[in-house]
PDB file of C-alpha atoms in Angstrom:
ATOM      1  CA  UNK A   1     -25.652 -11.158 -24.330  1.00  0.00           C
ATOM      2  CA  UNK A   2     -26.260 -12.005 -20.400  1.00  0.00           C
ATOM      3  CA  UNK A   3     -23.475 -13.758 -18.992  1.00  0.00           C
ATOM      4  CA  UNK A   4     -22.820 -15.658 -16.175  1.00  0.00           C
ATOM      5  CA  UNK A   5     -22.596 -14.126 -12.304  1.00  0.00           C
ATOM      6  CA  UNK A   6     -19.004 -15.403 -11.527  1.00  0.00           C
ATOM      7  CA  UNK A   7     -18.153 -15.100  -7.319  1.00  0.00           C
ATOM      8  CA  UNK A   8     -14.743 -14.701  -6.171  1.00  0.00           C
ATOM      9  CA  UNK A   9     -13.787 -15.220  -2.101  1.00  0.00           C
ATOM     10  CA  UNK A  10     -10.584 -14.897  -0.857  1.00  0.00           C
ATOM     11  CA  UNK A  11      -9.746 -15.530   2.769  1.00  0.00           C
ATOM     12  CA  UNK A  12      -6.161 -15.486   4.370  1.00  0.00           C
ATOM     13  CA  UNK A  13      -6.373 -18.676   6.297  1.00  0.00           C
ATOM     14  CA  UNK A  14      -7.630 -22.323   6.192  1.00  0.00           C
ATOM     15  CA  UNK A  15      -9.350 -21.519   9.537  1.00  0.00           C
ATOM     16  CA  UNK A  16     -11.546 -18.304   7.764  1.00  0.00           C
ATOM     17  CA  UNK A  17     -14.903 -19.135   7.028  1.00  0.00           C
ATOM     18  CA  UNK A  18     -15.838 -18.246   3.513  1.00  0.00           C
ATOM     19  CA  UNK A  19     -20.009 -18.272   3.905  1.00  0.00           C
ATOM     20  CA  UNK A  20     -20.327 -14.744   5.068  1.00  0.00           C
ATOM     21  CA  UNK A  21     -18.657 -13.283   1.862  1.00  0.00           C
ATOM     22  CA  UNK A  22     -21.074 -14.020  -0.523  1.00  0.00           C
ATOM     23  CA  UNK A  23     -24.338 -15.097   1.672  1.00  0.00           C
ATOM     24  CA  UNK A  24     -27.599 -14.593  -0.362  1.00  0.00           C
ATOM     25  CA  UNK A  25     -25.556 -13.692  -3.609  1.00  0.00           C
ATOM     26  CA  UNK A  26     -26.668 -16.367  -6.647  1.00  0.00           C
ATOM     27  CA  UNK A  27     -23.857 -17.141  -8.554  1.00  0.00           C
ATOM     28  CA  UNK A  28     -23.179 -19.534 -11.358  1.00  0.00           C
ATOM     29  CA  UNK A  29     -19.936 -20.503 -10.244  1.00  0.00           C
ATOM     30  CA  UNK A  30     -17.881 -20.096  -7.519  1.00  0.00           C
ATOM     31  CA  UNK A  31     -14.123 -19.513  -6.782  1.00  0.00           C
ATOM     32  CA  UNK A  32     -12.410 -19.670  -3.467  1.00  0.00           C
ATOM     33  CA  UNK A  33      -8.577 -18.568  -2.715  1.00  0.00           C
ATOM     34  CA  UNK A  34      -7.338 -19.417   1.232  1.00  0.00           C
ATOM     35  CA  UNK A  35      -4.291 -17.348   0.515  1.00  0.00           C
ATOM     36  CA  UNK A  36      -2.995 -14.076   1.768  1.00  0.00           C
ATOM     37  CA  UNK A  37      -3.714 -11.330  -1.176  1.00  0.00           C
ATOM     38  CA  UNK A  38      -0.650  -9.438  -0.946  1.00  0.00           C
ATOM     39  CA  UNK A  39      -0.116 -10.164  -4.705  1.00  0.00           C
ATOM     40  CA  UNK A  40      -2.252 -11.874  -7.888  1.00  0.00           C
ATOM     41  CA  UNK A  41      -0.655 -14.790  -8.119  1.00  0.00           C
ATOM     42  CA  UNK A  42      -3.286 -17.137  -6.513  1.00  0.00           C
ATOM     43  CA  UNK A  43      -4.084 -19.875  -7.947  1.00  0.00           C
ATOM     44  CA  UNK A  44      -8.396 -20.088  -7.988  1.00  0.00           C
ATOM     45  CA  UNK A  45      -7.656 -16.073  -8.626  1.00  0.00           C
ATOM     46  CA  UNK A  46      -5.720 -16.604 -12.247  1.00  0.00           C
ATOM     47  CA  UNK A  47      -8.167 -19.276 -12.477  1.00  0.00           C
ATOM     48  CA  UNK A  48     -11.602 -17.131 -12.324  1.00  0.00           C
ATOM     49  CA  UNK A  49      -9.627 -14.607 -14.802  1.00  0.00           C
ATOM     50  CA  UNK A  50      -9.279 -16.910 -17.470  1.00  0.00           C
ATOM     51  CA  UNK A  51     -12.980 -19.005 -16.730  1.00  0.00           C
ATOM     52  CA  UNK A  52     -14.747 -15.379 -17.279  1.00  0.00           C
ATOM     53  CA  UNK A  53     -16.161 -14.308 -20.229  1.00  0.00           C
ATOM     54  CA  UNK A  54     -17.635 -11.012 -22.573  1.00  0.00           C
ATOM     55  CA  UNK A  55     -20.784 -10.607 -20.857  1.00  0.00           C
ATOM     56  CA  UNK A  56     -20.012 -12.066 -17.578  1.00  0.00           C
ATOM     57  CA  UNK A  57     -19.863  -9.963 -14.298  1.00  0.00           C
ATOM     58  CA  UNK A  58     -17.872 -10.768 -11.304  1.00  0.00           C
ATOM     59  CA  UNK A  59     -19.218 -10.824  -8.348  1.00  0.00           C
ATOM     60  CA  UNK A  60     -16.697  -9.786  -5.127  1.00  0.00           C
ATOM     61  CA  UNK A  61     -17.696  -8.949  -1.142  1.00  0.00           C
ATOM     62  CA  UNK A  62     -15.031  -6.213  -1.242  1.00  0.00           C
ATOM     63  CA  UNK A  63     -12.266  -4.620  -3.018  1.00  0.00           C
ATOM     64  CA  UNK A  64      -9.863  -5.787  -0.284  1.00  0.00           C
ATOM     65  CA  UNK A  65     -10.556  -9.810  -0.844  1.00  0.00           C
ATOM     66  CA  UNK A  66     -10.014  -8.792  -4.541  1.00  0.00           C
ATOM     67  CA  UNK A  67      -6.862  -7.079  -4.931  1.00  0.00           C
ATOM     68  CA  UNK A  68      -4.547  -5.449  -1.299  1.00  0.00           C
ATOM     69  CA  UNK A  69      -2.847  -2.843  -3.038  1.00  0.00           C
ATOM     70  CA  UNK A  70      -4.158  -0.188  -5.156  1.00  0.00           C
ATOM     71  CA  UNK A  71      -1.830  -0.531  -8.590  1.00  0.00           C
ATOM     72  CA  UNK A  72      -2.679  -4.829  -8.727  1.00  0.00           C
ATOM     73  CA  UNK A  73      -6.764  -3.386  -8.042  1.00  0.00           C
ATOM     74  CA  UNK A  74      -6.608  -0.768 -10.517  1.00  0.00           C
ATOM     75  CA  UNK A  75      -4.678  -3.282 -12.978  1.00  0.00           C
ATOM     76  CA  UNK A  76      -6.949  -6.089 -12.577  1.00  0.00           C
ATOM     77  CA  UNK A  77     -10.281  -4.108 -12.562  1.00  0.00           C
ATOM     78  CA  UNK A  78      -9.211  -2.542 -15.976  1.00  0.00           C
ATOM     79  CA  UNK A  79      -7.794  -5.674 -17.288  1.00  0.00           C
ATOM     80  CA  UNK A  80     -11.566  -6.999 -16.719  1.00  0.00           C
ATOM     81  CA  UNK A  81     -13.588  -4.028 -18.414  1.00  0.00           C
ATOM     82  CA  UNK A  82     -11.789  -3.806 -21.636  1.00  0.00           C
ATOM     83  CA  UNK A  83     -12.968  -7.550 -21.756  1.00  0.00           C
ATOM     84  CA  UNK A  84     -16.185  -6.591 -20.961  1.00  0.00           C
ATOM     85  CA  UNK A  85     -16.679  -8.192 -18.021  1.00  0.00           C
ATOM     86  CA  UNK A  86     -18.686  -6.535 -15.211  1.00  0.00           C
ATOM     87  CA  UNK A  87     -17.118  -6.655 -11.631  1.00  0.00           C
ATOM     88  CA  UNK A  88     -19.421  -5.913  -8.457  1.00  0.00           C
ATOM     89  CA  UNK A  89     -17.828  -5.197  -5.130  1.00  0.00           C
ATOM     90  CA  UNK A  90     -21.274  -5.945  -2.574  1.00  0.00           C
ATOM     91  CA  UNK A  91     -19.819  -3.699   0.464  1.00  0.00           C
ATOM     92  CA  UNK A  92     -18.811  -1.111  -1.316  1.00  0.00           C
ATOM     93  CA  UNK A  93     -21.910  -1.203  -3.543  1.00  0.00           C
ATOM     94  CA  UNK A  94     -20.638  -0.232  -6.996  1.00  0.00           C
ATOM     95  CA  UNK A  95     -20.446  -2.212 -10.341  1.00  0.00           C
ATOM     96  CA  UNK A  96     -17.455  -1.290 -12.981  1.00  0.00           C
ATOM     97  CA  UNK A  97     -18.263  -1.981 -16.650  1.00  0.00           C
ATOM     98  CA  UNK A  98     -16.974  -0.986 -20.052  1.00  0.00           C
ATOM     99  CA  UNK A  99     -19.554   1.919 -19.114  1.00  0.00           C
ATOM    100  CA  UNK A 100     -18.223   3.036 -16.527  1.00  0.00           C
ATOM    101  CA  UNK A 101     -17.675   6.953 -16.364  1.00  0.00           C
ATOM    102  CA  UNK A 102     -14.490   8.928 -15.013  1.00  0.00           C
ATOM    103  CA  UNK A 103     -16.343   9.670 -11.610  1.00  0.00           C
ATOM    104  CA  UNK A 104     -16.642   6.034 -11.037  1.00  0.00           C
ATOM    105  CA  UNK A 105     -13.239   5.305 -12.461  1.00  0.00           C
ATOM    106  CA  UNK A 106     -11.612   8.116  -9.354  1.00  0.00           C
ATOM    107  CA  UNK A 107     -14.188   6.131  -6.837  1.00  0.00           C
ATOM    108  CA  UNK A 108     -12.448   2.983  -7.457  1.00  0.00           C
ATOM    109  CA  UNK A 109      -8.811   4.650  -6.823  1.00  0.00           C
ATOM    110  CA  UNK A 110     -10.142   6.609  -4.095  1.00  0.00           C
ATOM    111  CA  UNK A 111     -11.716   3.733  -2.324  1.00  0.00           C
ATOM    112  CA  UNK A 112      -8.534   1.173  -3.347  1.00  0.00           C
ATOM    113  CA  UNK A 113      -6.242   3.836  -2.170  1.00  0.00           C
ATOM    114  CA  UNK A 114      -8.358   3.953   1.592  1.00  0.00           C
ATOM    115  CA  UNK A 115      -8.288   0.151   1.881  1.00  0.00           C
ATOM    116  CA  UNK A 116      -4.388   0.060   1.005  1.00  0.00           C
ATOM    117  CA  UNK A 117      -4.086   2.982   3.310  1.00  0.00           C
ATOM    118  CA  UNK A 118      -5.819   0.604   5.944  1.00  0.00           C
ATOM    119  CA  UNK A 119      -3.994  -2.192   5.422  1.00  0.00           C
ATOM    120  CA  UNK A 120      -0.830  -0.334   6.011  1.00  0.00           C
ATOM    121  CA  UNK A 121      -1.994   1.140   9.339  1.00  0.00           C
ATOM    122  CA  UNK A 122      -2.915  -2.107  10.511  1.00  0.00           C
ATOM    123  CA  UNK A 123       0.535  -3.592   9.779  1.00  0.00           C
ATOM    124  CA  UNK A 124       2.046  -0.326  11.444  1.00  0.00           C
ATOM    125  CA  UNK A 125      -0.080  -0.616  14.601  1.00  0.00           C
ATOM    126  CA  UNK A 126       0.976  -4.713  14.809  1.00  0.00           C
ATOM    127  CA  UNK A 127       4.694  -3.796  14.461  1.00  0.00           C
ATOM    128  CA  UNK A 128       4.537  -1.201  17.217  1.00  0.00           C
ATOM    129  CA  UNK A 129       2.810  -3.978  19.632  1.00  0.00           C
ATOM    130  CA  UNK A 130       5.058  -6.060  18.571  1.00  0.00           C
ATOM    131  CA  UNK A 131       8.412  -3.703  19.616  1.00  0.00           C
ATOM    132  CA  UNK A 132       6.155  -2.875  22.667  1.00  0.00           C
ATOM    133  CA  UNK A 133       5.859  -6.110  23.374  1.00  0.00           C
ATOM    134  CA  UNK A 134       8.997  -7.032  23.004  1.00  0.00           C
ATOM    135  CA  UNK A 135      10.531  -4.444  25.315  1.00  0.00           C
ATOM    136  CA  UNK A 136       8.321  -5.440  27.958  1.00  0.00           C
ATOM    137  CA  UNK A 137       9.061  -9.410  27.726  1.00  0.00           C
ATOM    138  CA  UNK A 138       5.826 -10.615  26.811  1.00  0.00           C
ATOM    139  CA  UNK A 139       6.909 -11.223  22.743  1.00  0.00           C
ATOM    140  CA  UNK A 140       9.383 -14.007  22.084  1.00  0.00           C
ATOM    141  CA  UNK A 141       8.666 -13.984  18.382  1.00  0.00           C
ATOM    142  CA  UNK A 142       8.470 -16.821  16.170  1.00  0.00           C
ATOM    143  CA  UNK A 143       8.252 -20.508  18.322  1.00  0.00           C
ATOM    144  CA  UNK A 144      10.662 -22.304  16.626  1.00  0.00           C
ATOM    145  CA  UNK A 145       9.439 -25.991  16.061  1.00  0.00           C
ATOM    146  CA  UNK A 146      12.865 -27.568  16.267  1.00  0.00           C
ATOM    147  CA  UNK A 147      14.916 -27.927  19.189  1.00  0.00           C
ATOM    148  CA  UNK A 148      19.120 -27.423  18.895  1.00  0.00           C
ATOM    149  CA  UNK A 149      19.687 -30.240  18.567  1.00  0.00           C
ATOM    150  CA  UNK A 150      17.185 -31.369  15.973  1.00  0.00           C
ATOM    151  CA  UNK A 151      18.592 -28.630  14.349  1.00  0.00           C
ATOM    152  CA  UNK A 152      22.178 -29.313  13.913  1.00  0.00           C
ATOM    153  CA  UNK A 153      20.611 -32.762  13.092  1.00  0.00           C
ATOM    154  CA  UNK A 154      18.709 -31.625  10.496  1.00  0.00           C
ATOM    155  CA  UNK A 155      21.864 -29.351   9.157  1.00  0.00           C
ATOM    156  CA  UNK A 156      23.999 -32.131   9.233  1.00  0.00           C
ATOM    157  CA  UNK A 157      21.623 -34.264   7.424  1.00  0.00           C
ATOM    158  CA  UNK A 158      21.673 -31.889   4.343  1.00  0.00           C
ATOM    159  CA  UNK A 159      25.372 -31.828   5.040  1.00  0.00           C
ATOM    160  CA  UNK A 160      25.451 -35.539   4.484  1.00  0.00           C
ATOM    161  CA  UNK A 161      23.262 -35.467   1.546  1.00  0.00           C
ATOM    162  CA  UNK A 162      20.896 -38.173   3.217  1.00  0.00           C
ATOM    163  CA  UNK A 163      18.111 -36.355   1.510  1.00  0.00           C
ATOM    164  CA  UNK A 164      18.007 -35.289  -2.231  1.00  0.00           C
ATOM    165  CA  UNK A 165      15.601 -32.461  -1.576  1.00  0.00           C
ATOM    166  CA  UNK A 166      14.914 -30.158   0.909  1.00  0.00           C
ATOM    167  CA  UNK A 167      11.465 -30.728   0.667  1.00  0.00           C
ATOM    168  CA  UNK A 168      12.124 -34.180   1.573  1.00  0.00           C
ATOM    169  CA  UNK A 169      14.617 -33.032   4.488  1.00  0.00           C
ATOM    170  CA  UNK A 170      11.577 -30.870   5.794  1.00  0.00           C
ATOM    171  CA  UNK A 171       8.605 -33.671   5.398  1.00  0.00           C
ATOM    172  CA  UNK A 172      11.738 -36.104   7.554  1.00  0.00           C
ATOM    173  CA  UNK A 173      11.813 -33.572  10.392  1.00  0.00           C
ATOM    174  CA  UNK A 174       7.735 -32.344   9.973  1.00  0.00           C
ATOM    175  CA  UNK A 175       8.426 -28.740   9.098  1.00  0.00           C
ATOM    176  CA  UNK A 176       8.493 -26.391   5.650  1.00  0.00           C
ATOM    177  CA  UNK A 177      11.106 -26.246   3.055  1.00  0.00           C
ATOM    178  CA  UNK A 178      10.798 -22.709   3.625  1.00  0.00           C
ATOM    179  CA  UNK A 179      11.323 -23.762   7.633  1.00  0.00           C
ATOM    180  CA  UNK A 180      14.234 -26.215   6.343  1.00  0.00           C
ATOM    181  CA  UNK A 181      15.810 -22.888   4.352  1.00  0.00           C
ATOM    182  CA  UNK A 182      15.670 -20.768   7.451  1.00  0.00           C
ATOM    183  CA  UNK A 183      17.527 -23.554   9.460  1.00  0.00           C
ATOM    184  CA  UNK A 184      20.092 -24.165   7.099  1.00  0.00           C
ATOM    185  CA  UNK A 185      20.824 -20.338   7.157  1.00  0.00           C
ATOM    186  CA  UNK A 186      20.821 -20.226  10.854  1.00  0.00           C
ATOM    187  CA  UNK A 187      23.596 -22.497  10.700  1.00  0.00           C
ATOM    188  CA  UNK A 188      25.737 -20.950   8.740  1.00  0.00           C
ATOM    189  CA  UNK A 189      25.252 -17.788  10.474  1.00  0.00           C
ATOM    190  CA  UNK A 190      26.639 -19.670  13.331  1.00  0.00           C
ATOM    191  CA  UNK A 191      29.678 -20.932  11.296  1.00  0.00           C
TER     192      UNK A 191
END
């Protein structure tokens, strides 16, 4: 039974372009994730998993726009093969099926556990700029987009109850509930 060629792209930012992943690669259907791939909870991710089918192969530019660490890779790409499904990673050129044999099976942890291995070096080198920078002045760290006082507004708004979310508090004042949760913690910090 030939299935369909399924393409998955994952990019960590709105701003990424997603063209370069999959260029020249026919595929029956495409999906796209602009969302950091820390874990497998994205949403055109789960998606694709439940679209594919017996028979149908995966298509992927790499194992790292696929899965970031090496158990959620291993887990997924197995979860996939006892379905029957095919998945292709283009860049690192190899193809796992229900065939696959043990030597492939040790390439894909080898070559997950190099690209978590990456990952982690990159994070380690940022951090160390980051303290570098930091001693030398030139790192203030996050810009915070309210002022004090639109702060202790925005605290004493909740305060108030003038908003019955904080997802409304934070679309009042133009930031994030997850901004609006760090601002209400400041505060009490400062209590």
């Amino acid at each position: 039974m030939k299935g369909q060629k399924v393409g998955y792209v994952r990019v960590s930012s709105v701003e990424q372009n997603t063209g370069r992943q999959l260029e020249g690669i026919e595929v029956d259907r495409i999906f796209v994730d602009r969302a950091s791939g820390k874990n497998t909870d994205r949403p055109k991710f789960q998606e694709m998993l439940n679209y594919v089918r017996e028979g149908d192969r995966v298509i992927v530019h790499s194992m790292d726009r696929f899965a970031r660490s090496l158990k959620d890779l291993v887990t997924e790409v197995d979860k996939l093969v006892k379905r029957g499904i095919a998945i292709q990673f283009v860049k690192e050129n190899i193809t796992f099926t229900a065939q696959s044999t043990p030597m492939d099976n040790l390439m894909l942890q080898l070559m997950g556990a190099f690209a978590q291995f990456e990952r982690e070096i990159i994070l380690e080198r940022q951090k160390e700029g980051i303290k570098l920078a930091s001693v030398q002045g030139k790192y203030k760290g996050r810009v915070h987009k309210l002022k004090p006082d639109k702060a202790e507004a925005l605290r004493q708004a909740w305060k108030e109850g003038q908003y019955p979310s904080k997802m409304a508090l934070g679309q009042a004042f133009g930031i994030s509930r997850q901004a609006v949760y760090r601002y209400l913690k400041a505060g009490e910090e400062l209590s």
